[in-house]
Amino acid sequence: MEILRTLRAIERYTESIPCYLEGQELFIVRKATEERYLAVLEVLRGLGFCERSHRQMGEVLFDVLVRENESLFCSFSPNDRFIRVVRELDHRFSTESPLEGEVRVNPLVTQLRGAYLGTDAGMGYLIRLSDGRFIMIDGFVGEYEEPDYLMDVIRSQNQRAGKPVIAAWFVTHPHGDHYFGTARFMKKYGDAVELKHLIYNFPRPDMVNFSNPMEFNEMVEEWRDRIEIYTPHAGERFVYGDACFDVLCTGEDLYPDRGLLCNSTSLVMMMELAGRRVLWLGDLKKDGGDFIARRYPAELLQCEFLQVGHHGYGINSKKLYRTVNPEVLMWPCADYWYPVVSLSEPNQLLLSHESIRVLDICGQGEVTYDFTKPVEQTTPYRDFADGETVYLQRFECPRVLDLWWNSVVGGASGYRAPKYALENGALTAKTTAEEVYSVVQFVQRGQMDRLDSFTLCVRGKCELSEGLFGLFWNYPNVTVFDESALWEIPAGEDGAFEFCLSADAETKKATLACNGKTVRTDAYEKQRGSGLNFVLKNAVLTLHEIKLIKGVQK
């Protein structure tokens, strides 16, 4: 109350908002000027607060004042004429951690592959510093074996002796597809790594549209005595070795917007590593993107690498996307979503930048960028010769995650993901809800777009209980299922099947043969943006082998 009374003495309409953490408050002064901001700082110093730091980013002023166990994070932006003061107890300040040890390796950024087998969202990025330490940004859902996969990647890139060191783990916002994986990784592998810092700034559950992150909070309590926890605020800088993170925005910067969505409370940072700039947006949407595009000058927001905000789901900021001018788009979404969401106006604006040389979709596979080398313009898939195998899966992989599949779920589709299990060289996919479709994309659209003719051979078994099983292919909009486009697969009495689908864009003919006998022939006109998908309803599908070959095979 002392600070509120003091501020209201000079700014009558100061507003106080109980903020994110216990003991944290946000004070807002509207219609302010830089002179009034300086006067506020002077009054706060009169209460015994001392200046800890001062920064200016563009025209935005940031000051941190401290008094015993209290910290005040103050800012003024002439763009919106707001003074914001965040009061926080027992705050740990942003750190500068120089390069450690004698190990020197190429700094890397890895866009990790998500499973996308139970959800359509999620993202996770692994950064390797020049001294071999790691930094994580988010951690996916942690479904199926995602934590095991992350540990494998860390081990494969680790060049330091002893346990891999994760210098910092940033969690952008409290949605499960970003933090569940963090909690589940630490539960399983917390003793196998050395995590130094956990950095996040979550709103209170009653302030935005999200459920209380109990699983994450339990992890925090379990590890609180072994790791340091930091609450980032705009204007702070975190330095780890040769990586520098400037915090541009957190949710508290968008208040007093009472209708704020959880996605827009995302931690937004500009990272500089080996002379390259990466803009991390988390799930930032239009309101947050517009805010930082107005708040900061263009030169502070331009970057070489851009993590596309909110999985590229379309409700993004055109103001921001006009400014960033990236060469590499890191797009954290499932493969089946990209052709749909890329058509939104903000994404079309982003994709129209002449500077763009690389587009990497998270659901299409893991990608590692060596920050000591220039980016080279790439295409997602190579060309294949006639008769060459494009895709082969015998289900001898050790983990479901290694299938490189997407389950089409979420969004407007209303699909439910099946439950998967690998055993004895076969995959079982079982639908989990009656009268609801499960659509599984097993060959990605980019590969199919490069095949004017192909032969698909599948061997397996399907148990139906008044259910449905078939192929859903050559249909671009997989998020809207049209049962008339389904090719049902005939099976024997025990449900076993072995079929080959051949399609040729030149002859405009498609043929389905089961057990060597033709059962269906249709006209075929290739639809770009189509994948190969199985559709299940009230079914248990067991697969032994899938093989896709370029060209029509006899």
PDB file of N, CA and C in Angstrom, residues 145-199:
ATOM      1  N   GLU A 145       7.306 -40.787 -26.196  1.00  0.00           N
ATOM      2  CA  GLU A 145       8.687 -40.813 -25.704  1.00  0.00           C
ATOM      3  C   GLU A 145       9.429 -39.498 -25.966  1.00  0.00           C
ATOM      4  N   GLU A 146       8.724 -38.364 -26.003  1.00  0.00           N
ATOM      5  CA  GLU A 146       9.404 -37.088 -26.255  1.00  0.00           C
ATOM      6  C   GLU A 146      10.529 -36.809 -25.255  1.00  0.00           C
ATOM      7  N   PRO A 147      10.357 -37.061 -23.941  1.00  0.00           N
ATOM      8  CA  PRO A 147      11.492 -36.845 -23.033  1.00  0.00           C
ATOM      9  C   PRO A 147      12.697 -37.730 -23.364  1.00  0.00           C
ATOM     10  N   ASP A 148      12.453 -38.985 -23.764  1.00  0.00           N
ATOM     11  CA  ASP A 148      13.562 -39.870 -24.145  1.00  0.00           C
ATOM     12  C   ASP A 148      14.276 -39.330 -25.384  1.00  0.00           C
ATOM     13  N   TYR A 149      13.498 -38.874 -26.329  1.00  0.00           N
ATOM     14  CA  TYR A 149      14.064 -38.316 -27.557  1.00  0.00           C
ATOM     15  C   TYR A 149      14.923 -37.095 -27.251  1.00  0.00           C
ATOM     16  N   LEU A 150      14.416 -36.190 -26.398  1.00  0.00           N
ATOM     17  CA  LEU A 150      15.191 -35.006 -26.042  1.00  0.00           C
ATOM     18  C   LEU A 150      16.502 -35.404 -25.371  1.00  0.00           C
ATOM     19  N   MET A 151      16.456 -36.388 -24.479  1.00  0.00           N
ATOM     20  CA  MET A 151      17.678 -36.820 -23.808  1.00  0.00           C
ATOM     21  C   MET A 151      18.670 -37.396 -24.815  1.00  0.00           C
ATOM     22  N   ASP A 152      18.168 -38.126 -25.808  1.00  0.00           N
ATOM     23  CA  ASP A 152      19.045 -38.672 -26.856  1.00  0.00           C
ATOM     24  C   ASP A 152      19.756 -37.550 -27.617  1.00  0.00           C
ATOM     25  N   VAL A 153      19.007 -36.487 -27.965  1.00  0.00           N
ATOM     26  CA  VAL A 153      19.601 -35.379 -28.715  1.00  0.00           C
ATOM     27  C   VAL A 153      20.645 -34.667 -27.859  1.00  0.00           C
ATOM     28  N   ILE A 154      20.323 -34.440 -26.598  1.00  0.00           N
ATOM     29  CA  ILE A 154      21.291 -33.783 -25.708  1.00  0.00           C
ATOM     30  C   ILE A 154      22.568 -34.615 -25.611  1.00  0.00           C
ATOM     31  N   ARG A 155      22.431 -35.912 -25.423  1.00  0.00           N
ATOM     32  CA  ARG A 155      23.614 -36.772 -25.321  1.00  0.00           C
ATOM     33  C   ARG A 155      24.427 -36.770 -26.619  1.00  0.00           C
ATOM     34  N   SER A 156      23.736 -36.762 -27.749  1.00  0.00           N
ATOM     35  CA  SER A 156      24.448 -36.806 -29.030  1.00  0.00           C
ATOM     36  C   SER A 156      25.227 -35.519 -29.287  1.00  0.00           C
ATOM     37  N   GLN A 157      24.756 -34.392 -28.732  1.00  0.00           N
ATOM     38  CA  GLN A 157      25.429 -33.108 -28.958  1.00  0.00           C
ATOM     39  C   GLN A 157      26.385 -32.735 -27.832  1.00  0.00           C
ATOM     40  N   ASN A 158      26.328 -33.459 -26.714  1.00  0.00           N
ATOM     41  CA  ASN A 158      27.149 -33.096 -25.564  1.00  0.00           C
ATOM     42  C   ASN A 158      28.619 -33.421 -25.803  1.00  0.00           C
ATOM     43  N   GLN A 159      29.492 -32.432 -25.606  1.00  0.00           N
ATOM     44  CA  GLN A 159      30.929 -32.619 -25.761  1.00  0.00           C
ATOM     45  C   GLN A 159      31.681 -32.391 -24.455  1.00  0.00           C
ATOM     46  N   ARG A 160      30.953 -32.161 -23.378  1.00  0.00           N
ATOM     47  CA  ARG A 160      31.570 -31.921 -22.075  1.00  0.00           C
ATOM     48  C   ARG A 160      31.645 -33.217 -21.279  1.00  0.00           C
ATOM     49  N   ALA A 161      32.595 -33.300 -20.393  1.00  0.00           N
ATOM     50  CA  ALA A 161      32.710 -34.462 -19.520  1.00  0.00           C
ATOM     51  C   ALA A 161      31.617 -34.402 -18.447  1.00  0.00           C
ATOM     52  N   GLY A 162      31.190 -35.565 -17.994  1.00  0.00           N
ATOM     53  CA  GLY A 162      30.184 -35.618 -16.942  1.00  0.00           C
ATOM     54  C   GLY A 162      28.778 -35.394 -17.464  1.00  0.00           C
ATOM     55  N   LYS A 163      27.886 -35.011 -16.566  1.00  0.00           N
ATOM     56  CA  LYS A 163      26.493 -34.797 -16.940  1.00  0.00           C
ATOM     57  C   LYS A 163      26.370 -33.620 -17.900  1.00  0.00           C
ATOM     58  N   PRO A 164      25.495 -33.712 -18.895  1.00  0.00           N
ATOM     59  CA  PRO A 164      25.207 -32.534 -19.709  1.00  0.00           C
ATOM     60  C   PRO A 164      24.680 -31.401 -18.827  1.00  0.00           C
ATOM     61  N   VAL A 165      25.113 -30.191 -19.120  1.00  0.00           N
ATOM     62  CA  VAL A 165      24.704 -29.024 -18.336  1.00  0.00           C
ATOM     63  C   VAL A 165      23.684 -28.219 -19.136  1.00  0.00           C
ATOM     64  N   ILE A 166      22.488 -28.060 -18.578  1.00  0.00           N
ATOM     65  CA  ILE A 166      21.482 -27.169 -19.146  1.00  0.00           C
ATOM     66  C   ILE A 166      21.567 -25.880 -18.345  1.00  0.00           C
ATOM     67  N   ALA A 167      22.214 -24.869 -18.918  1.00  0.00           N
ATOM     68  CA  ALA A 167      22.448 -23.622 -18.187  1.00  0.00           C
ATOM     69  C   ALA A 167      21.144 -22.919 -17.851  1.00  0.00           C
ATOM     70  N   ALA A 168      20.163 -22.999 -18.749  1.00  0.00           N
ATOM     71  CA  ALA A 168      18.881 -22.337 -18.516  1.00  0.00           C
ATOM     72  C   ALA A 168      17.796 -23.041 -19.310  1.00  0.00           C
ATOM     73  N   TRP A 169      16.620 -23.092 -18.713  1.00  0.00           N
ATOM     74  CA  TRP A 169      15.430 -23.611 -19.405  1.00  0.00           C
ATOM     75  C   TRP A 169      14.364 -22.525 -19.335  1.00  0.00           C
ATOM     76  N   PHE A 170      14.079 -21.892 -20.488  1.00  0.00           N
ATOM     77  CA  PHE A 170      13.034 -20.880 -20.587  1.00  0.00           C
ATOM     78  C   PHE A 170      11.712 -21.559 -20.927  1.00  0.00           C
ATOM     79  N   VAL A 171      10.653 -21.222 -20.195  1.00  0.00           N
ATOM     80  CA  VAL A 171       9.307 -21.697 -20.520  1.00  0.00           C
ATOM     81  C   VAL A 171       8.473 -20.469 -20.849  1.00  0.00           C
ATOM     82  N   THR A 172       7.939 -20.423 -22.069  1.00  0.00           N
ATOM     83  CA  THR A 172       7.368 -19.174 -22.568  1.00  0.00           C
ATOM     84  C   THR A 172       6.026 -18.813 -21.933  1.00  0.00           C
ATOM     85  N   HIS A 173       5.179 -19.822 -21.655  1.00  0.00           N
ATOM     86  CA  HIS A 173       3.859 -19.506 -21.086  1.00  0.00           C
ATOM     87  C   HIS A 173       3.207 -20.798 -20.608  1.00  0.00           C
ATOM     88  N   PRO A 174       2.167 -20.699 -19.775  1.00  0.00           N
ATOM     89  CA  PRO A 174       1.599 -21.882 -19.127  1.00  0.00           C
ATOM     90  C   PRO A 174       0.519 -22.599 -19.937  1.00  0.00           C
ATOM     91  N   HIS A 175       0.849 -23.079 -21.104  1.00  0.00           N
ATOM     92  CA  HIS A 175       0.014 -24.019 -21.839  1.00  0.00           C
ATOM     93  C   HIS A 175       0.743 -25.348 -21.909  1.00  0.00           C
ATOM     94  N   GLY A 176       0.016 -26.436 -21.705  1.00  0.00           N
ATOM     95  CA  GLY A 176       0.630 -27.741 -21.537  1.00  0.00           C
ATOM     96  C   GLY A 176       1.507 -28.195 -22.678  1.00  0.00           C
ATOM     97  N   ASP A 177       1.232 -27.742 -23.903  1.00  0.00           N
ATOM     98  CA  ASP A 177       2.058 -28.172 -25.032  1.00  0.00           C
ATOM     99  C   ASP A 177       3.427 -27.494 -25.028  1.00  0.00           C
ATOM    100  N   HIS A 178       3.673 -26.637 -24.047  1.00  0.00           N
ATOM    101  CA  HIS A 178       4.975 -25.991 -23.904  1.00  0.00           C
ATOM    102  C   HIS A 178       5.682 -26.381 -22.614  1.00  0.00           C
ATOM    103  N   TYR A 179       4.925 -26.703 -21.546  1.00  0.00           N
ATOM    104  CA  TYR A 179       5.597 -26.968 -20.274  1.00  0.00           C
ATOM    105  C   TYR A 179       5.435 -28.397 -19.757  1.00  0.00           C
ATOM    106  N   PHE A 180       4.440 -29.152 -20.224  1.00  0.00           N
ATOM    107  CA  PHE A 180       4.319 -30.538 -19.753  1.00  0.00           C
ATOM    108  C   PHE A 180       5.617 -31.301 -19.978  1.00  0.00           C
ATOM    109  N   GLY A 181       6.208 -31.119 -21.165  1.00  0.00           N
ATOM    110  CA  GLY A 181       7.431 -31.839 -21.498  1.00  0.00           C
ATOM    111  C   GLY A 181       8.584 -31.470 -20.587  1.00  0.00           C
ATOM    112  N   THR A 182       8.635 -30.192 -20.154  1.00  0.00           N
ATOM    113  CA  THR A 182       9.669 -29.770 -19.209  1.00  0.00           C
ATOM    114  C   THR A 182       9.543 -30.553 -17.911  1.00  0.00           C
ATOM    115  N   ALA A 183       8.309 -30.595 -17.381  1.00  0.00           N
ATOM    116  CA  ALA A 183       8.077 -31.301 -16.120  1.00  0.00           C
ATOM    117  C   ALA A 183       8.356 -32.794 -16.261  1.00  0.00           C
ATOM    118  N   ARG A 184       7.933 -33.386 -17.351  1.00  0.00           N
ATOM    119  CA  ARG A 184       8.092 -34.836 -17.526  1.00  0.00           C
ATOM    120  C   ARG A 184       9.537 -35.211 -17.805  1.00  0.00           C
ATOM    121  N   PHE A 185      10.267 -34.324 -18.504  1.00  0.00           N
ATOM    122  CA  PHE A 185      11.689 -34.583 -18.717  1.00  0.00           C
ATOM    123  C   PHE A 185      12.431 -34.560 -17.386  1.00  0.00           C
ATOM    124  N   MET A 186      12.160 -33.555 -16.563  1.00  0.00           N
ATOM    125  CA  MET A 186      12.859 -33.446 -15.287  1.00  0.00           C
ATOM    126  C   MET A 186      12.482 -34.582 -14.347  1.00  0.00           C
ATOM    127  N   LYS A 187      11.256 -35.053 -14.427  1.00  0.00           N
ATOM    128  CA  LYS A 187      10.850 -36.176 -13.581  1.00  0.00           C
ATOM    129  C   LYS A 187      11.629 -37.434 -13.932  1.00  0.00           C
ATOM    130  N   LYS A 188      11.905 -37.628 -15.236  1.00  0.00           N
ATOM    131  CA  LYS A 188      12.581 -38.850 -15.669  1.00  0.00           C
ATOM    132  C   LYS A 188      14.097 -38.686 -15.727  1.00  0.00           C
ATOM    133  N   TYR A 189      14.577 -37.513 -16.141  1.00  0.00           N
ATOM    134  CA  TYR A 189      16.012 -37.355 -16.407  1.00  0.00           C
ATOM    135  C   TYR A 189      16.657 -36.237 -15.580  1.00  0.00           C
ATOM    136  N   GLY A 190      15.953 -35.744 -14.571  1.00  0.00           N
ATOM    137  CA  GLY A 190      16.499 -34.657 -13.775  1.00  0.00           C
ATOM    138  C   GLY A 190      17.833 -34.984 -13.134  1.00  0.00           C
ATOM    139  N   ASP A 191      18.038 -36.251 -12.771  1.00  0.00           N
ATOM    140  CA  ASP A 191      19.308 -36.648 -12.169  1.00  0.00           C
ATOM    141  C   ASP A 191      20.383 -36.935 -13.204  1.00  0.00           C
ATOM    142  N   ALA A 192      20.006 -37.004 -14.480  1.00  0.00           N
ATOM    143  CA  ALA A 192      20.980 -37.309 -15.542  1.00  0.00           C
ATOM    144  C   ALA A 192      21.559 -36.056 -16.172  1.00  0.00           C
ATOM    145  N   VAL A 193      20.984 -34.886 -15.846  1.00  0.00           N
ATOM    146  CA  VAL A 193      21.487 -33.613 -16.346  1.00  0.00           C
ATOM    147  C   VAL A 193      21.689 -32.674 -15.164  1.00  0.00           C
ATOM    148  N   GLU A 194      22.366 -31.582 -15.415  1.00  0.00           N
ATOM    149  CA  GLU A 194      22.536 -30.548 -14.400  1.00  0.00           C
ATOM    150  C   GLU A 194      21.837 -29.293 -14.895  1.00  0.00           C
ATOM    151  N   LEU A 195      20.613 -29.062 -14.399  1.00  0.00           N
ATOM    152  CA  LEU A 195      19.848 -27.880 -14.775  1.00  0.00           C
ATOM    153  C   LEU A 195      20.163 -26.767 -13.785  1.00  0.00           C
ATOM    154  N   LYS A 196      20.665 -25.652 -14.302  1.00  0.00           N
ATOM    155  CA  LYS A 196      21.079 -24.546 -13.449  1.00  0.00           C
ATOM    156  C   LYS A 196      19.930 -23.586 -13.156  1.00  0.00           C
ATOM    157  N   HIS A 197      19.271 -23.089 -14.216  1.00  0.00           N
ATOM    158  CA  HIS A 197      18.270 -22.040 -14.053  1.00  0.00           C
ATOM    159  C   HIS A 197      16.971 -22.415 -14.766  1.00  0.00           C
ATOM    160  N   LEU A 198      15.851 -22.144 -14.129  1.00  0.00           N
ATOM    161  CA  LEU A 198      14.524 -22.280 -14.725  1.00  0.00           C
ATOM    162  C   LEU A 198      13.920 -20.885 -14.777  1.00  0.00           C
ATOM    163  N   ILE A 199      13.490 -20.455 -15.976  1.00  0.00           N
ATOM    164  CA  ILE A 199      13.100 -19.055 -16.184  1.00  0.00           C
ATOM    165  C   ILE A 199      11.701 -19.010 -16.783  1.00  0.00           C
TER     166      ILE A 199
END
